[in-house]
Coordinates of C-alpha atoms and ligand atoms in Angstrom, one line a residue:
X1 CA 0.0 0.0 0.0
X2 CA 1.2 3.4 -0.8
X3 CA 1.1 5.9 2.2
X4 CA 1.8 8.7 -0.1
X5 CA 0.6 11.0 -2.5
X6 CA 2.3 10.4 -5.8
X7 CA 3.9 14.3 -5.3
X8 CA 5.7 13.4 -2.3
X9 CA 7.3 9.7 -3.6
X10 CA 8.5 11.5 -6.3
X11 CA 10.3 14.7 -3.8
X12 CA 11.6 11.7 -1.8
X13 CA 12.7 10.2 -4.3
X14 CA 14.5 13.0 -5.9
X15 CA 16.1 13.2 -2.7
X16 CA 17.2 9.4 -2.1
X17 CA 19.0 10.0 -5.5
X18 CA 21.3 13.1 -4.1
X19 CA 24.6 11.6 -2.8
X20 CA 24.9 10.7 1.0
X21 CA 21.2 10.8 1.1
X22 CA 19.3 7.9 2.3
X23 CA 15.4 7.1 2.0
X24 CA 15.0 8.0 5.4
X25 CA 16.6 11.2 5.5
X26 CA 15.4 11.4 1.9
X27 CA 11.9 11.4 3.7
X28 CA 12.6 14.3 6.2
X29 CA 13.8 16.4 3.5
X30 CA 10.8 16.1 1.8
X31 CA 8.3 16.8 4.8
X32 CA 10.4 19.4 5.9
X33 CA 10.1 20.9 2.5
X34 CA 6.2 20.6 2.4
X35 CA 6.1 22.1 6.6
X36 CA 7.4 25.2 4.8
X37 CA 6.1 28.1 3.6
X38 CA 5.2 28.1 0.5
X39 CA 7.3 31.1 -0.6
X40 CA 10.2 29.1 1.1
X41 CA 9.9 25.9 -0.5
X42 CA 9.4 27.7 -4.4
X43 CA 12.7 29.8 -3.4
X44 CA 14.8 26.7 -3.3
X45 CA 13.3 25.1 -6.3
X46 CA 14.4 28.4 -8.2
X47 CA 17.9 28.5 -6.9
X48 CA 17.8 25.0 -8.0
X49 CA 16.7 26.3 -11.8
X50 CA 18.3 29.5 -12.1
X51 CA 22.0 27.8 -10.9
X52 CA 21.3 25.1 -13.1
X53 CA 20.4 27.0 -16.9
X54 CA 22.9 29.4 -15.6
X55 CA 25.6 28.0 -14.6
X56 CA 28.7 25.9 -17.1
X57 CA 31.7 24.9 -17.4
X58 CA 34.8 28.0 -17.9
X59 CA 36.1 27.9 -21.5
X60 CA 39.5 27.5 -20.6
X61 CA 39.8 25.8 -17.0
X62 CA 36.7 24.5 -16.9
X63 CA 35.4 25.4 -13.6
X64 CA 31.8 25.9 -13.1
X65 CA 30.7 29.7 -13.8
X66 CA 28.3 31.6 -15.1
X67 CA 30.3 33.5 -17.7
X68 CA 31.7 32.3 -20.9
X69 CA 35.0 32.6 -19.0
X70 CA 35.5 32.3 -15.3
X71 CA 36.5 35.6 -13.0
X72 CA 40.3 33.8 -12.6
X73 CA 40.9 32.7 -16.0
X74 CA 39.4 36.6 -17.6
X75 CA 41.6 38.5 -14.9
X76 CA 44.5 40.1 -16.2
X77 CA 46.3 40.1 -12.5
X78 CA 46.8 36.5 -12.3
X79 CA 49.4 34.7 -13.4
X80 CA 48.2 32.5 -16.3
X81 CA 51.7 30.4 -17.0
X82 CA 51.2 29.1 -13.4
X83 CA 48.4 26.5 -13.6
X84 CA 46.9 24.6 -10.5
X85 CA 45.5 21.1 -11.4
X86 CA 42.7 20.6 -8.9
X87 CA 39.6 17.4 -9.1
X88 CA 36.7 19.9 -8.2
X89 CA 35.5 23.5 -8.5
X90 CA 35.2 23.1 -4.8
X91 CA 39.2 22.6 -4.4
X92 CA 39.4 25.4 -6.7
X93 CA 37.5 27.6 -4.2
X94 CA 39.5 26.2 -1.2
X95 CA 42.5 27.5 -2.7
X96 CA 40.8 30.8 -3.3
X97 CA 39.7 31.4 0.5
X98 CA 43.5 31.4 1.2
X99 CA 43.8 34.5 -0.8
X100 CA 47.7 33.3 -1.7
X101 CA 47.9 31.7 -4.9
X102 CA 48.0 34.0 -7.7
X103 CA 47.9 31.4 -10.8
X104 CA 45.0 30.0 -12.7
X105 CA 43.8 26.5 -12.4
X106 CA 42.6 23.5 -14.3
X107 CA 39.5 21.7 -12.8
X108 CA 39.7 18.1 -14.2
X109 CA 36.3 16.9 -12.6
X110 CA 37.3 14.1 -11.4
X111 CA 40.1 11.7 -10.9
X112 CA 41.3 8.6 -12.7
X113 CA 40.0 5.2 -10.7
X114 CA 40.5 2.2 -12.7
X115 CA 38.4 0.2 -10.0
X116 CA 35.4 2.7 -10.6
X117 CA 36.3 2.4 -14.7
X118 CA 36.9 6.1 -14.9
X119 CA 40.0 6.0 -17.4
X120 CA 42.2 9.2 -18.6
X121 CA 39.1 9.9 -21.0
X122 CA 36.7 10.5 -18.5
X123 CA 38.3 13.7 -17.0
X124 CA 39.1 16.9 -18.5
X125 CA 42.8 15.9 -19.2
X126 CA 42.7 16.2 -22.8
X127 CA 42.0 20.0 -22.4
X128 CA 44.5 20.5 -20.1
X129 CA 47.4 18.8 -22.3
X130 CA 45.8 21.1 -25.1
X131 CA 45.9 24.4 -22.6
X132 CA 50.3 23.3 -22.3
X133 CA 50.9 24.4 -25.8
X134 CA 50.6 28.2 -24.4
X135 CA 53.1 29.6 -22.4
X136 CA 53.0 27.4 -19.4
X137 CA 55.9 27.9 -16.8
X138 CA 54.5 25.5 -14.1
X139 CA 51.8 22.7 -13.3
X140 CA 51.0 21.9 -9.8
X141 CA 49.6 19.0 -9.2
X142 CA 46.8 19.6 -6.3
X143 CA 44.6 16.2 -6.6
X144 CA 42.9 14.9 -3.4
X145 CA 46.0 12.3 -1.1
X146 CA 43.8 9.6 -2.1
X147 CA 44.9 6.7 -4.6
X148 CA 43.0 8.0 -6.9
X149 CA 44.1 11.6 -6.2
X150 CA 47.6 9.8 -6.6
X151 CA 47.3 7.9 -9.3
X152 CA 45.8 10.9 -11.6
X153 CA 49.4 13.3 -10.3
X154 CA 51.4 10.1 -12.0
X155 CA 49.7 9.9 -14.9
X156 CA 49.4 13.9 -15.6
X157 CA 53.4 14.0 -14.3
X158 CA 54.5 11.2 -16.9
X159 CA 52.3 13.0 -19.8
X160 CA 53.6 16.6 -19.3
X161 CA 57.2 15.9 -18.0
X162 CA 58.9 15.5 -21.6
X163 CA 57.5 18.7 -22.9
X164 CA 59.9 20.2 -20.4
X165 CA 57.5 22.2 -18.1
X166 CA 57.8 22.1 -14.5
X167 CA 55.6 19.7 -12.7
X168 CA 54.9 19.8 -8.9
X169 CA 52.6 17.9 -6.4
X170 CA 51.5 19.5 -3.1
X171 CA 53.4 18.4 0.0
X172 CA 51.9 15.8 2.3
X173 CA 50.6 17.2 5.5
X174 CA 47.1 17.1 3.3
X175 CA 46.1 14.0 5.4
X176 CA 45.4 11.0 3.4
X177 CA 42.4 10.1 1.8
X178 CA 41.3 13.8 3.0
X179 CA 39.1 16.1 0.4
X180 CA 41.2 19.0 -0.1
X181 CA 37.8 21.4 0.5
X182 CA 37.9 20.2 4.0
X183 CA 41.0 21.3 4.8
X184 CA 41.7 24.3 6.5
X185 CA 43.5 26.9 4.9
X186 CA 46.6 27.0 6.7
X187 CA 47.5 23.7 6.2
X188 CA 46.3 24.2 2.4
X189 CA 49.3 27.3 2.4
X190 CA 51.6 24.9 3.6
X191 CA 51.6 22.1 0.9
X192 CA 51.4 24.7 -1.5
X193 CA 54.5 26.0 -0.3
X194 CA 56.3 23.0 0.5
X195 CA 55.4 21.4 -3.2
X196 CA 58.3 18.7 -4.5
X197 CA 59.3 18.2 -8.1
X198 CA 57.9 15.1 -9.7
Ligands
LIG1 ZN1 38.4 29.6 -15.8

């Protein structure tokens, strides 16, 4: 028997289908939804809308923006032949809160994980090895300490290394495993600054 309408399976199961959510809390999402003011409850379905028709990738490093061209990659004050290779727009805005790195980044979206099948291909590598043919002084490699995170910095280190351009890899002290948005920002500053050669 169902105990609800067909409107509020289908919230909850909208819900269930977001990451870390479960059909429980799936279920107090959705409640807690309806107990709201309607005003409320249309504002977040419109953030939901207006972020998602507004919002893409940047042109060049591929973050997510709502310009043609993200604010880093169109600013003239940055330095565009250091490039910071990070999995996630959220990295990418970690980095940013420390107010210390003055380069431009490269947001791969993702990381390569041969036991999940996501191969070279599946990330925005190609574009990155395509960006290298500018004037490009330095890569740093900022992928999460996880394997994956680890695996990706070899394979970007052995594709770029012969073209002669330095390649670096944030220092330990990022805790392994750890999601680099999590970190706080001094400890961010200091395997930025402590970043070896590969
Ligand atoms: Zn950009």
């Amino acid at each position: 028997m169902e105990y609800y309408s067909r409107q509020i399976n289908q919230l909850i199961d909208e819900f269930s289908a977001l990451p870390g959510i479960g059909s429980k809390t799936a279920q107090r999402l959705a409640f807690y939804i309806l107990g709201q003011p309607k005003e409320k409850a249309l504002a977040l379905a419109d953030a939901i809308k207006e972020a998602r028709e507004h919002v893409r990738y940047c042109k060049t490093c591929f973050a997510l923006t709502d310009a043609e061209q993200c604010p880093i990659c169109a600013s003239s004050e940055r330095d565009h032949s250091t490039i910071m290779v990070v999995e996630n727009t959220r990295d990418m805005a970690a980095y940013e809160k420390t107010g210390r790195y003055n380069g431009v980044y490269h947001v791969l979206h993702g990381a390569i994980s041969p036991m999940l099948g996501i191969g070279p291909a599946d990330i925005k590598l190609k574009e990155l090895i395509k960006r290298l043919e500018g004037d490009v002084h330095e890569v740093i490699i900022s992928t999460n300490a996880s394997l994956e995170g680890e695996t990706t910095a070899m394979y970007i280190s052995k594709l770029i290394k012969p073209a002669g351009i330095r390649v670096t890899r944030i220092a330990s002290g990022v805790p392994v495993g750890g999601d680099l948005e999590y970190i706080d920002e001094v400890t961010l500053l200091r395997a930025l600054e402590g970043r070896v050669e590969l």
